[in-house]
Amino acid sequence: MNKPIRTVATFCLLLFLALLANSTYLQYWKAGELGDDPLNRRVIEAAFSRERGPILVGRQAIAESVPSDDKYEYQRVYPRPFLYAPVTGAFTYFDQTGLERSQNAVLSGEDSRLFVTRLVDMLSNTEPQGGSVQVTINPAAQQAAYDGLEALPGDVEGAVVALEPSTGKILAMVSVPSYDPNRLASHRLGEVTTAQTELDKAPGDPLLNRGTSTRLPPGSVFKIVTAAAAIESGKYDASSLVPGGASYQLPLTTGETGLLDNEGRACGTDRIPFAQAMENSCNTTFAQLAVELGVDAMRDQADKFGFNRQYFEELRQATSIYPEEMDEAQLGQSGIGQFEVAATPLQMAMVAAGVANGGSVMKPYLVDKVSSPSLQVLDQTEPEELSRAVSSATARGLTDLLVSTVESGTASPAAIPGVSVAGKTGTAQSGLDDVPPYAWFTSFAPADDPQVAVAVMIQKADIPRGEIAGGRLGGPIAKAVMEAVITQ
């Protein structure tokens, strides 16, 4: 071999080795990073063109992929967009939210449990399909919750969450205002950008799932937690006399700033029956109980119901807060769900569900099972206890108090003829002069065999400030959701 040929051959060999080394580096070392790179348009377009698996309520798809006649081949469609958008989220060219995000591996077909399916697809030269996600939503309860919020006047902002107490299944999760995820899933990417901008700037933040992500003072619905701490202390039971009075001056305060009253409700003058205090939602009672119990007992009780922790993995969750450090005046306010106490509707549904379930708080879940494209079940969610909030005896005592509150007290709008219902109202002060109070309601039924626990939160509606009340606004919605479950 003469020298020129040898030089050319050596050069070609070096080029070949460089190509081999680069291919090995990209396909072995960098493949994962490149595949996960959100700016990798090839991966995005491949995912956007794939037949993504459906999200199902019963046998009904609330998100599915249908053939399209453009280059992406499949179009993501949401048949009942406004009703289920807080659950499904949206699958867009640029991002995913809701279950579309948390269950993306299964829906896209990339989950490791679908390896055999992908292998068969590759050998048969067919396009891979995504698996399906079955959710726990009860469609009748979901519709009742949505209709109830939509029936309120004006531009409503609010949420409803319903749970199955014995398992933690989420039976309803509604947030308004809602939005149409079909606009965000469109293949006309310019229109998607416009829709995203509109929704980001829209009043009421429609992209926000208020059921899990809005954290507000719970007001008087938090009195369930205070009552639980009082009974768990061993100093009280449901038949005890508790502190009463028309007004209560918070410790360390003087004058009207630290003076609590009951807004005209009958709360006695000294000691009153526990049932009367709960029926009339006596601020003076529960503020005094909180001060008497102390911050450690109150925080411990709140923590056992799920405050100050993360427990919901399927959607974005704001952590509900019970403060760590307070003086006695602030402690008294916390006993009525004010000061810096803040809860999501999901959290308050868990408080009701924990009482309904004999004191055991179940970890909430939205995904019932995931299946392969051939409907083989890959995973079925098993109920899991999150914590033991109170003893079964305390739970029975709380249930008696809450049933009495529906039968003879402020929670009567949730009463269902022939069914024993437990419930509690709440009207929380926002602390801002130009922001009206928040209306809350939480309940469960039947009280002697609980099948559903509900929390309703109304953040805003076109209702005069003086007429906002948790029982008047939230009670009928909770009743409709409970009836939708227990009459099926």
GROMACS .gro file of C-alpha atoms in nm, residues 136 163-170 304-306 309-314 317 346 350 353-354 357 360-367 381-388:
model
   40
  136THR     CA    1  -6.238   0.715   4.137
  163LEU     CA    2  -6.436   1.145   4.969
  164GLU     CA    3  -6.534   0.788   5.049
  165PRO     CA    4  -6.444   0.783   5.420
  166SER     CA    5  -6.353   0.413   5.446
  167THR     CA    6  -6.102   0.418   5.159
  168GLY     CA    7  -6.001   0.777   5.079
  169LYS     CA    8  -6.137   0.753   4.725
  170ILE     CA    9  -6.208   1.095   4.580
  304LYS     CA   10  -5.318   1.401   6.291
  305PHE     CA   11  -5.591   1.513   6.052
  306GLY     CA   12  -5.329   1.595   5.787
  309ARG     CA   13  -4.788   1.764   5.559
  310GLN     CA   14  -4.808   1.645   5.201
  311TYR     CA   15  -5.018   1.336   5.134
  312PHE     CA   16  -5.167   1.369   4.786
  313GLU     CA   17  -4.933   1.278   4.502
  314GLU     CA   18  -5.159   1.272   4.198
  317GLN     CA   19  -5.131   1.997   4.667
  346LEU     CA   20  -5.941   1.851   5.031
  350MET     CA   21  -6.040   1.467   5.516
  353ALA     CA   22  -6.398   1.174   5.651
  354GLY     CA   23  -6.167   1.094   5.944
  357ASN     CA   24  -6.437   0.661   5.952
  360SER     CA   25  -5.898   0.680   6.092
  361VAL     CA   26  -5.794   0.925   5.818
  362MET     CA   27  -5.739   0.747   5.488
  363LYS     CA   28  -5.488   0.872   5.234
  364PRO     CA   29  -5.686   1.033   4.952
  365TYR     CA   30  -5.642   0.900   4.600
  366LEU     CA   31  -5.784   0.977   4.259
  367VAL     CA   32  -5.644   0.696   4.042
  381THR     CA   33  -5.466   0.136   4.425
  382GLU     CA   34  -5.509  -0.015   4.768
  383PRO     CA   35  -5.658   0.205   5.045
  384GLU     CA   36  -5.397   0.319   5.296
  385GLU     CA   37  -5.440   0.474   5.640
  386LEU     CA   38  -5.273   0.812   5.661
  387SER     CA   39  -5.312   0.853   6.036
  388ARG     CA   40  -5.523   0.775   6.340
   0.00000   0.00000   0.00000
